[in-house]
mmCIF file of C-alpha atoms and ligand atoms in Angstrom:
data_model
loop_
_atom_site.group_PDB
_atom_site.id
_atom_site.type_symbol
_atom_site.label_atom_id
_atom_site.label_comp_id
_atom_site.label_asym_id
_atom_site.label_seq_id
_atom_site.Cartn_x
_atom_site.Cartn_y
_atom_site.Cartn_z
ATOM 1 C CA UNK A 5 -9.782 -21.032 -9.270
ATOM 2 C CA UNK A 6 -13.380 -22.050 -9.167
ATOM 3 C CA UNK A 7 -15.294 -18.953 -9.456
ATOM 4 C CA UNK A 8 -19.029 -19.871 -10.401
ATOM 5 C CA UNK A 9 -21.363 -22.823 -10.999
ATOM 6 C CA UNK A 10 -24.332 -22.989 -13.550
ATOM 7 C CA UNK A 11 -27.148 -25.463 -13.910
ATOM 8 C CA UNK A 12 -28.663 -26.038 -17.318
ATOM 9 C CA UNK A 13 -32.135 -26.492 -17.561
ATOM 10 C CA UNK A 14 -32.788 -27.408 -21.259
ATOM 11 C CA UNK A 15 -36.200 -26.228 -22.573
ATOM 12 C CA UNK A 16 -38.256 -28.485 -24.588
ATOM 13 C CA UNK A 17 -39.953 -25.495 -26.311
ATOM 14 C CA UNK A 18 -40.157 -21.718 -26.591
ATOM 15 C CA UNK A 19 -43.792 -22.484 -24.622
ATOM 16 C CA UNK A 20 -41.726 -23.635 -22.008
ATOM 17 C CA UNK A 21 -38.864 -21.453 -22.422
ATOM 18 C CA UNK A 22 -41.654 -18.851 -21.441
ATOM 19 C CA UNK A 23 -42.921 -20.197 -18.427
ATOM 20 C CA UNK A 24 -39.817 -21.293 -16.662
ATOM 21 C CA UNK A 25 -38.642 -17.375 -17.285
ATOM 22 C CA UNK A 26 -41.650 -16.320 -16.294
ATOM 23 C CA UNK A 27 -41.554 -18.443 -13.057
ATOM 24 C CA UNK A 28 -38.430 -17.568 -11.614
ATOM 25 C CA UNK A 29 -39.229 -14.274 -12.303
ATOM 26 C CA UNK A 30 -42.539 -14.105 -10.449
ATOM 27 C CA UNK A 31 -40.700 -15.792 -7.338
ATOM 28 C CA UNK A 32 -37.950 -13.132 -7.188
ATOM 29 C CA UNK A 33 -34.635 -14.414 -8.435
ATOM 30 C CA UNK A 34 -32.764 -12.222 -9.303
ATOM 31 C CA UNK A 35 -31.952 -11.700 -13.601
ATOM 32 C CA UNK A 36 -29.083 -12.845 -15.050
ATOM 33 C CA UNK A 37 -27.118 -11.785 -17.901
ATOM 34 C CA UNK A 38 -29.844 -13.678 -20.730
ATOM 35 C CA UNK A 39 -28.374 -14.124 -24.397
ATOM 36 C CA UNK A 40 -29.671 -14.478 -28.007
ATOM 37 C CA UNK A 41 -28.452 -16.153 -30.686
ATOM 38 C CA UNK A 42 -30.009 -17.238 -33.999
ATOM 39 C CA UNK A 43 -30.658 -20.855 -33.115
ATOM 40 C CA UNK A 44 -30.765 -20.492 -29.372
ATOM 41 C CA UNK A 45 -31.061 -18.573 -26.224
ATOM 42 C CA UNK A 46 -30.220 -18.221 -22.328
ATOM 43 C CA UNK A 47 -32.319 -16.809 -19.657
ATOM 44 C CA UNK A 48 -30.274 -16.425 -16.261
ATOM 45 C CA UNK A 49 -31.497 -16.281 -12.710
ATOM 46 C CA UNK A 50 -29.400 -15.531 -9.868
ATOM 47 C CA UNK A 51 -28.990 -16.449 -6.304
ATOM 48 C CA UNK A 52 -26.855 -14.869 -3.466
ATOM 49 C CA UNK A 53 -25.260 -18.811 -2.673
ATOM 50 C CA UNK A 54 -24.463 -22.097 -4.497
ATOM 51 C CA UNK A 55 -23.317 -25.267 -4.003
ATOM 52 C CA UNK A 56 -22.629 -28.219 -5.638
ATOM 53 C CA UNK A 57 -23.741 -31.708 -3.723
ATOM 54 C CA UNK A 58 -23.007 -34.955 -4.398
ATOM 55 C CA UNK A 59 -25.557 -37.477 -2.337
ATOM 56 C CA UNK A 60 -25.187 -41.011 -1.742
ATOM 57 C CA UNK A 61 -28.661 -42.941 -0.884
ATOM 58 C CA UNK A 62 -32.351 -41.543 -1.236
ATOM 59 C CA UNK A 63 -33.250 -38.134 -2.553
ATOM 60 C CA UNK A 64 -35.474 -35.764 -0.314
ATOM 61 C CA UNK A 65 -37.595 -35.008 -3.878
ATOM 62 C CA UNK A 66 -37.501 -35.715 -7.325
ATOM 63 C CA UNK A 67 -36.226 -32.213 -8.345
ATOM 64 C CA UNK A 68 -32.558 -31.826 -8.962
ATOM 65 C CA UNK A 69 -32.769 -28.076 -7.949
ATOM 66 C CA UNK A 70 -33.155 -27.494 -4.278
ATOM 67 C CA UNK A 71 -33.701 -23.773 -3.774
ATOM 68 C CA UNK A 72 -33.017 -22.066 -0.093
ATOM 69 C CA UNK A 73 -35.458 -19.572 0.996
ATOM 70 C CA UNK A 74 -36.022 -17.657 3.916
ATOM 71 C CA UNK A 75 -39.770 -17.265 4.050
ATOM 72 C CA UNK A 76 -41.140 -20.892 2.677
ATOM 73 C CA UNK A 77 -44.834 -20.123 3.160
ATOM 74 C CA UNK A 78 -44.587 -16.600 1.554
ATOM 75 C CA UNK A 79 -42.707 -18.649 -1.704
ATOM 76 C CA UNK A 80 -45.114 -21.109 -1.418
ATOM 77 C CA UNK A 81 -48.229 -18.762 -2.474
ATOM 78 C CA UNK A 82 -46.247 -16.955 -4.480
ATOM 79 C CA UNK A 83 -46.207 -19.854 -6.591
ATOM 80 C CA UNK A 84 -49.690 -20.595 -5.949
ATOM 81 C CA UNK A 85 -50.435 -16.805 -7.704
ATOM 82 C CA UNK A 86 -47.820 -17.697 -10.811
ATOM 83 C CA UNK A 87 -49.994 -20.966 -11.892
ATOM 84 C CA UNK A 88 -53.004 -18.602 -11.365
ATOM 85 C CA UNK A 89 -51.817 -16.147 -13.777
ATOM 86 C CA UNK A 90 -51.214 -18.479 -16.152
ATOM 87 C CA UNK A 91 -54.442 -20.049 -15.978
ATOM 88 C CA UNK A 92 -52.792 -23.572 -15.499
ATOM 89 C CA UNK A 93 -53.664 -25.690 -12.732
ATOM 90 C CA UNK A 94 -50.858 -25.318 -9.755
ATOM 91 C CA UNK A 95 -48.201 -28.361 -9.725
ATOM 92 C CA UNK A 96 -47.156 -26.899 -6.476
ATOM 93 C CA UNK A 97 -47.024 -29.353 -3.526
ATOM 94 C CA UNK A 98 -47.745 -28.912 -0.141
ATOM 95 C CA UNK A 99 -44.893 -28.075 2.278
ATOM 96 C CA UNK A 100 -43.959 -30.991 4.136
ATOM 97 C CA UNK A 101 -41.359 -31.336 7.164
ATOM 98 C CA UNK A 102 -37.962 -33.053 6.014
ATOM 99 C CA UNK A 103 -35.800 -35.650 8.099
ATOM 100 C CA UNK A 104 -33.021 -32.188 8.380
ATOM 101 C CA UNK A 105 -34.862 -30.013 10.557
ATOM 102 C CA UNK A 106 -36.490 -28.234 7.553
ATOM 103 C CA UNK A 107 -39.665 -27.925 5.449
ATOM 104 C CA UNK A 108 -39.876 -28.288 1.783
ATOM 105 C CA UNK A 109 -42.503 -28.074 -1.152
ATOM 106 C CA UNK A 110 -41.669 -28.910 -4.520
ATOM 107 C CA UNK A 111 -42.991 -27.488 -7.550
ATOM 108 C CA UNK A 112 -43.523 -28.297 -11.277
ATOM 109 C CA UNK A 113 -43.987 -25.173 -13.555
ATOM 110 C CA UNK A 114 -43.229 -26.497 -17.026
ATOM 111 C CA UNK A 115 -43.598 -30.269 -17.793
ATOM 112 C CA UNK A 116 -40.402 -32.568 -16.664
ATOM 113 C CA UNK A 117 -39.343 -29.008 -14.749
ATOM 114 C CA UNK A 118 -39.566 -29.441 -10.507
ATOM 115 C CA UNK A 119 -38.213 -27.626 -8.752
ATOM 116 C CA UNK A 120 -37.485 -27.834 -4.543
ATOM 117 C CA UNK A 121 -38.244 -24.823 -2.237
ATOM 118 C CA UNK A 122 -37.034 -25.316 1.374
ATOM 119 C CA UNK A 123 -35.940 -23.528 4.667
ATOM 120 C CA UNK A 124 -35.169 -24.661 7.726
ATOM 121 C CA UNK A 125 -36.993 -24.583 10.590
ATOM 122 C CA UNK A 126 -34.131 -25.022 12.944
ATOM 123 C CA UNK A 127 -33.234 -21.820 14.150
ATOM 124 C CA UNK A 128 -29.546 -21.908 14.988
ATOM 125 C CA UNK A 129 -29.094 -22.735 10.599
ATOM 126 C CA UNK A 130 -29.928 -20.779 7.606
ATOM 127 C CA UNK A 131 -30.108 -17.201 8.990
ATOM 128 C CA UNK A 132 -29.428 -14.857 6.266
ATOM 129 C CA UNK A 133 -26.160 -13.337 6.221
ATOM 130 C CA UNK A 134 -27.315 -10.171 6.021
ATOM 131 C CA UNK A 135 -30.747 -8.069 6.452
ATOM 132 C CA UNK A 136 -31.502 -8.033 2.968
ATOM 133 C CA UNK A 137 -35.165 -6.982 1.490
ATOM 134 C CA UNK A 138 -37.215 -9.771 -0.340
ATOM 135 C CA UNK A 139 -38.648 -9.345 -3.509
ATOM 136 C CA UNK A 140 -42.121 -10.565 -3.661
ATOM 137 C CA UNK A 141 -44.410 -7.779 -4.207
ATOM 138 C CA UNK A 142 -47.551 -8.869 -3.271
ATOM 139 C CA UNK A 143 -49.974 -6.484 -1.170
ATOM 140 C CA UNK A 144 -47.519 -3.519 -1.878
ATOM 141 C CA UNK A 145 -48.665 -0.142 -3.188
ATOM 142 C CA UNK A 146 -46.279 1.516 -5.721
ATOM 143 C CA UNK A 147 -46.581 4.955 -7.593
ATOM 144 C CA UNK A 148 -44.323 5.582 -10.876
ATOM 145 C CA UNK A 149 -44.197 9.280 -11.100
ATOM 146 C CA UNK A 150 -43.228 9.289 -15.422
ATOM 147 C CA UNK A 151 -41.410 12.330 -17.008
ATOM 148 C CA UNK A 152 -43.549 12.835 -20.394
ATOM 149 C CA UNK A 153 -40.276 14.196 -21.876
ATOM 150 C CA UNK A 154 -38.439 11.845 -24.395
ATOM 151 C CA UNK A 155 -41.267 9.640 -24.000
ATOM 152 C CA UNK A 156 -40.043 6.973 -26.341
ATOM 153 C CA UNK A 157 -37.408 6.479 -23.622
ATOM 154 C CA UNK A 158 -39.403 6.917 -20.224
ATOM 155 C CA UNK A 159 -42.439 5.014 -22.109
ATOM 156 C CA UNK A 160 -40.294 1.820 -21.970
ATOM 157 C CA UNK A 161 -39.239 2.189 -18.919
ATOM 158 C CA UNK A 162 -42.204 2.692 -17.495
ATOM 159 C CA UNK A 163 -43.299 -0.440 -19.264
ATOM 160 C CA UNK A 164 -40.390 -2.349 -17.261
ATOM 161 C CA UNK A 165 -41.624 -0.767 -14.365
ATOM 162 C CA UNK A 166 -44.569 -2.202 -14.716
ATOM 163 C CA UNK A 167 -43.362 -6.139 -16.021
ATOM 164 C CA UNK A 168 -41.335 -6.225 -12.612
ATOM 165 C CA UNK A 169 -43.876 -5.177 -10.373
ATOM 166 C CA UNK A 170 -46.731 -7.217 -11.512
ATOM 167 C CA UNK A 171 -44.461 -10.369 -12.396
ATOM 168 C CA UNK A 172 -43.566 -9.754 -8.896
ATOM 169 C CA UNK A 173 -46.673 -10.129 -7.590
ATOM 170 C CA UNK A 174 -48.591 -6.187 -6.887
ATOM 171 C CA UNK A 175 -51.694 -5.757 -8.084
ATOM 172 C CA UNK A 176 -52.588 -3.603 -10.961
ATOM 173 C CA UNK A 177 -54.994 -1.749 -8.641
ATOM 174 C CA UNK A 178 -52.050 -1.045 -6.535
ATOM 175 C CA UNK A 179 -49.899 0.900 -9.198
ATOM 176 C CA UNK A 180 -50.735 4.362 -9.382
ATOM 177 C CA UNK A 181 -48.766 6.165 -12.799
ATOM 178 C CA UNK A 182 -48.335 9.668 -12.532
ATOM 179 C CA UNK A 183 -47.190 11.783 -15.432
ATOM 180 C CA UNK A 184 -45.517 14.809 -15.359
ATOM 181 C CA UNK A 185 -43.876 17.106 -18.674
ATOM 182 C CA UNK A 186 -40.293 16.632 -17.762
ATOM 183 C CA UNK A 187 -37.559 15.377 -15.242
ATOM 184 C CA UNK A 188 -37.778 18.346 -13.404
ATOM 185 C CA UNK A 189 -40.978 18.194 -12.033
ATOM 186 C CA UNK A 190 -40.489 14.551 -11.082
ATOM 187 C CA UNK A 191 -39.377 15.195 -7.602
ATOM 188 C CA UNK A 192 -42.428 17.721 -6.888
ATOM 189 C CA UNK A 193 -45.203 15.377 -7.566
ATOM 190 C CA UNK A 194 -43.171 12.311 -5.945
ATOM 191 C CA UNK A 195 -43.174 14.524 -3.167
ATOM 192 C CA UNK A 196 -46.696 14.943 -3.173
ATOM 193 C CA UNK A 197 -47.804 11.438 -3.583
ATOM 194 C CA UNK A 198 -44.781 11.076 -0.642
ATOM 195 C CA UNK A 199 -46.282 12.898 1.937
ATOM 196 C CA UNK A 200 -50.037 11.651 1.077
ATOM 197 C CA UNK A 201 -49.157 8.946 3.397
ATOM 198 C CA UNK A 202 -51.551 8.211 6.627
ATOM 199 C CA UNK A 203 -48.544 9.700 8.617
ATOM 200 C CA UNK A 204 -48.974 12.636 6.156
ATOM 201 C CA UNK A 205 -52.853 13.447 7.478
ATOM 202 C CA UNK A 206 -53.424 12.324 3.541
ATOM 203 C CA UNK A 207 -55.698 9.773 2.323
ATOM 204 C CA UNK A 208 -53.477 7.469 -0.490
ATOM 205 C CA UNK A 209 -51.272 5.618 0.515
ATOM 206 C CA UNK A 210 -48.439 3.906 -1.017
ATOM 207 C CA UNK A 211 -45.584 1.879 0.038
ATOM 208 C CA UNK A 212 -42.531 3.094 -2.621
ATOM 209 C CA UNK A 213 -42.127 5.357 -5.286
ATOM 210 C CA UNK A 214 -40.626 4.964 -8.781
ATOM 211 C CA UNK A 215 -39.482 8.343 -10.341
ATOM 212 C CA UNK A 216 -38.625 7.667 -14.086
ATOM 213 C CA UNK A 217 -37.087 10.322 -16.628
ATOM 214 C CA UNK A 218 -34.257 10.868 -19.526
ATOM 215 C CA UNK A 219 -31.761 13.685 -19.396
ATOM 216 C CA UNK A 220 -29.939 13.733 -22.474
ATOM 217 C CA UNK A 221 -26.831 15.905 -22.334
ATOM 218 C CA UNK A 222 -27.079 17.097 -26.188
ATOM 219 C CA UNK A 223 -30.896 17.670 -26.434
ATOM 220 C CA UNK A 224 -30.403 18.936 -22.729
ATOM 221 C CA UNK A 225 -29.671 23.057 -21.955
ATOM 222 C CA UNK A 226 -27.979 23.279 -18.448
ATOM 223 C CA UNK A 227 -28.087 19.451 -18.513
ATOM 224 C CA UNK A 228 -26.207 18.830 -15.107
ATOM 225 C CA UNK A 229 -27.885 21.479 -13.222
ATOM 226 C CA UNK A 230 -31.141 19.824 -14.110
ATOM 227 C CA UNK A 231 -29.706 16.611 -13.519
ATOM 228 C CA UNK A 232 -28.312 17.768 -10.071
ATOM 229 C CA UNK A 233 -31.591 19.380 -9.065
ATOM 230 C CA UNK A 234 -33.910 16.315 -9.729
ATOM 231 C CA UNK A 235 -31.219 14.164 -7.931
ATOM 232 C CA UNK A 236 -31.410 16.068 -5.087
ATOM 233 C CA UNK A 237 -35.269 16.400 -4.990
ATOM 234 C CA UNK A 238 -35.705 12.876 -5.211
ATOM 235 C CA UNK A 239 -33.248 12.163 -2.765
ATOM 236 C CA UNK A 240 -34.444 14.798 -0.197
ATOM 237 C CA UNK A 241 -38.273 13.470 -0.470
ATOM 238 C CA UNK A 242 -36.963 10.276 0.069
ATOM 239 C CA UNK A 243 -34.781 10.797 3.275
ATOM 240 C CA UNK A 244 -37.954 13.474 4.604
ATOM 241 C CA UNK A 245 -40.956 11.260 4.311
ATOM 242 C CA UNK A 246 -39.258 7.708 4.896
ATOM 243 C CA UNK A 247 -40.707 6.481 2.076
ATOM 244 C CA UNK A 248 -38.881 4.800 -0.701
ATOM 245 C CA UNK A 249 -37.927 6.353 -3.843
ATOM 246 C CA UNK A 250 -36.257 4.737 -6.428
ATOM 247 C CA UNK A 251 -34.179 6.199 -8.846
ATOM 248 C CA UNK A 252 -35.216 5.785 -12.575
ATOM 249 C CA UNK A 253 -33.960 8.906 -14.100
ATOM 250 C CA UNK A 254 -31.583 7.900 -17.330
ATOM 251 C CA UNK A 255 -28.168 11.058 -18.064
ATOM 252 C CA UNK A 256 -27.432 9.756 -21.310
ATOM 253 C CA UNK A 257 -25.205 11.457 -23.812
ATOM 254 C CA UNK A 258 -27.327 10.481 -26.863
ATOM 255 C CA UNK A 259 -30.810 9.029 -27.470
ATOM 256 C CA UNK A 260 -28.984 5.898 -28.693
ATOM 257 C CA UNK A 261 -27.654 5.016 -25.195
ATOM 258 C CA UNK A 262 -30.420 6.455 -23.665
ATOM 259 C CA UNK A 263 -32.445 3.485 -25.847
ATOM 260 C CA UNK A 264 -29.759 0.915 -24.778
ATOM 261 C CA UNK A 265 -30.557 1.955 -21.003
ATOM 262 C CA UNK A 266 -34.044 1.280 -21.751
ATOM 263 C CA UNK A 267 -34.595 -2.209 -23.036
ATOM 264 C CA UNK A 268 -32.624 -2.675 -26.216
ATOM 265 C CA UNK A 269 -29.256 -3.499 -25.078
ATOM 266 C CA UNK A 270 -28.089 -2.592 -21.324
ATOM 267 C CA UNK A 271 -30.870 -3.704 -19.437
ATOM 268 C CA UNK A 272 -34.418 -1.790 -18.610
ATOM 269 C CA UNK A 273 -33.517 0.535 -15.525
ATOM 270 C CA UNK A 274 -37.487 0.832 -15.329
ATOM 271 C CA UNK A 275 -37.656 -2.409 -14.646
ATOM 272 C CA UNK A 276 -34.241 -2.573 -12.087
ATOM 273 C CA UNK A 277 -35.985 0.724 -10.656
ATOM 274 C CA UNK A 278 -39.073 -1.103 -9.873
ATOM 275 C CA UNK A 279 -36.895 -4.318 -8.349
ATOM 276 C CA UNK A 280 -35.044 -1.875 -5.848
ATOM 277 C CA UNK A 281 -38.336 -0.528 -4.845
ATOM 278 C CA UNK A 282 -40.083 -4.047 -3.852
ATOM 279 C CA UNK A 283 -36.539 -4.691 -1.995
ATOM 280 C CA UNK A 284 -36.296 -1.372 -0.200
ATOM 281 C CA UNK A 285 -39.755 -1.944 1.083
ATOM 282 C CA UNK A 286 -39.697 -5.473 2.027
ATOM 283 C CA UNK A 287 -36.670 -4.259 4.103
ATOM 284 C CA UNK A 288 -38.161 -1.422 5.746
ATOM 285 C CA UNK A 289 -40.602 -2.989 6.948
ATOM 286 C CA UNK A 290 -38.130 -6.005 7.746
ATOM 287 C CA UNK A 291 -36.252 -2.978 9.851
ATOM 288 C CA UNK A 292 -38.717 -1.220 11.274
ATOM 289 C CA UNK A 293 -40.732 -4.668 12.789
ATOM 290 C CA UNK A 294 -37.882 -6.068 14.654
ATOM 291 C CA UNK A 295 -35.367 -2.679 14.994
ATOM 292 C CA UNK A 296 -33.057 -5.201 13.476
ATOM 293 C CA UNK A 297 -34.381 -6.562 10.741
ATOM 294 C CA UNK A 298 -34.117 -10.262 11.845
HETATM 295 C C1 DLZ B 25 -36.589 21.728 -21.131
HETATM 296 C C2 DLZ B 25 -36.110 20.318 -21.105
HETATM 297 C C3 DLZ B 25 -34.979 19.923 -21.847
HETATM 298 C C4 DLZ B 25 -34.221 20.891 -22.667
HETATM 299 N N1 DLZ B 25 -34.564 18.669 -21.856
HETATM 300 C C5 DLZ B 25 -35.220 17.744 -21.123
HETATM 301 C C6 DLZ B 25 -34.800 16.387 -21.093
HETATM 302 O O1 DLZ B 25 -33.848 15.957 -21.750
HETATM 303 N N2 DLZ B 25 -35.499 15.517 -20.316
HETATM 304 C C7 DLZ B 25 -36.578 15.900 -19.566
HETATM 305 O O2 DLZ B 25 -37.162 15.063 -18.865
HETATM 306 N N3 DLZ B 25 -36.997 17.184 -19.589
HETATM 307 C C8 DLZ B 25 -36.355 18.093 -20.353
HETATM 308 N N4 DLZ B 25 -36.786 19.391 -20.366
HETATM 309 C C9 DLZ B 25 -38.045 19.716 -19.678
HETATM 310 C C10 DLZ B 25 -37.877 20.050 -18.198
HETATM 311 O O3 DLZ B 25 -37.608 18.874 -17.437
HETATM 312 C C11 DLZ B 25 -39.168 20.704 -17.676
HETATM 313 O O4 DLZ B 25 -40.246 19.842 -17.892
HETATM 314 C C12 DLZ B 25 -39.485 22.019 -18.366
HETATM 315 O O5 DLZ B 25 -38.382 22.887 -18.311
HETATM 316 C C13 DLZ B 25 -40.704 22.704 -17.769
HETATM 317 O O6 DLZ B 25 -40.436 23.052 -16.406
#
């Protein structure tokens, strides 16, 4: 049974290797399980569909990846901001209608690399299947509200925090890092920054919060109802001020998972923290504009 499809894209150097990664990154896909080896290595990047399509006559661009998007224009400068952080000059064309009732722009981020954007501009094709937050970052105000406890653990994940949002596209400006001693005074000051909002009669302002902290059951006396507390303070300042919180609180049994959890081996839940906080805002405000979410 035919369960997945993959498309290679060999990289001519580890200069390249970079900036494709850093690419897809910066326009949202989603990551991949990557791998390592001694003489090679594999960077993923996911999308929700795939297909595989075999055409007979002209091509509508020279890339041989065509890439589906919902909000072209919004990819578009996205892109546009990539080449600028990279202090290359943009390969990014501009969007042009297509012969299939849609609009496409194709892009070049590494040498011999392009890559088509498109969406159509038909209305009665492409709508997404589901509501589904984007996760382009770009404008959005975030606060990371850091437990100071185990900070070679919460340190890193801060720092993955960070890498998402900004590869994402937020400004540094917009990232507010609050530290606090331990996990459980995480969901007081998330809380406060919470309820600063304009709604709030407060003067900052932010869009999502990520809360950040390690709980490690052998280093940790009454471990779960610490654990249970924080949970529920995180969760109860999320659901009272409507504002997004995002879970980045690590229960490990040892400080060796708790590393794994936080870049070494299993992922950077700093950084996946971060990612569900640019999605849950895109899709609140997706929600709350059109009551539902179209
Ligand atoms: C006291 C304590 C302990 C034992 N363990 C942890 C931990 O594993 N992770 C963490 O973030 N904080 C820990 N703390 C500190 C408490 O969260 C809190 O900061 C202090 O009890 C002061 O209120």
């Amino acid at each position: 049974m035919i369960k997945g499809i993959t498309f290679l894209r060999p990289a001519a150097s580890a200069t390249d290797f970079e900036r494709l990664t850093g690419f897809f990154s910066a326009l949202g896909f989603t990551p991949g399980k990557g791998w390592q080896e001694e003489s090679s290595r594999g960077a993923a990047f996911l999308a929700p569909l795939g297909n595989l399509e075999v055409i007979e006559g002209e091509l509508p661009s020279e890339a041989s990846v065509f890439v589906e998007v919902t909000q072209l224009d919004a990819v578009r400068e996205a892109a546009l901001a990539w080449f600028r952080s990279t202090g290359v000059d943009p390969h990014v064309a501009d969007i042009a209608d297509t012969g299939w009732k849609s609009r496409i722009f194709t892009v070049e981020p590494a040498e011999g690399h392009k890559f088509s954007f498109w969406e159509w501009t038909d209305p009665l094709k492409g709508k997404p299947l589901a509501v589904e937050g984007d996760l382009c970052a770009e404008g959005m105000r975030f606060a990371i509200v850091a437990a100071r406890w185990n900070a070679v653990i919460t340190d890193r994940l801060v720092d993955g925090a960070l890498d998402a949002l900004l590869r994402s596209g937020a400004a540094r400006r917009h990232i507010e890092i609050v530290r606090v001693p331990g996990a459980w005074e995480v969901p007081a000051a998330a809380r406060i920054i919470a309820e600063r909002v304009p709604a709030f009669g407060g003067p900052g302002s932010v869009d999502a919060i990520i809360t950040i902290g390690c709980l490690i059951r052998g280093e940790t006396a009454h471990y779960e109802a610490i654990y249970n507390e924080v949970a529920r303070g995180i969760g109860q300042s999320q659901q009272e001020t409507g504002i997004p919180h995002t879970f980045g609180v690590l229960t490990c049994e040892n400080l060796e998972q708790a590393l794994h959890r936080a870049g070494v081996k299993a992922g950077n839940k700093g950084f996946e923290a971060a990612v569900s906080a640019i999605e849950m805002v895109s899709l609140r405000r997706k929600l709350l504009q059109t009551g539902e979410g179209a």
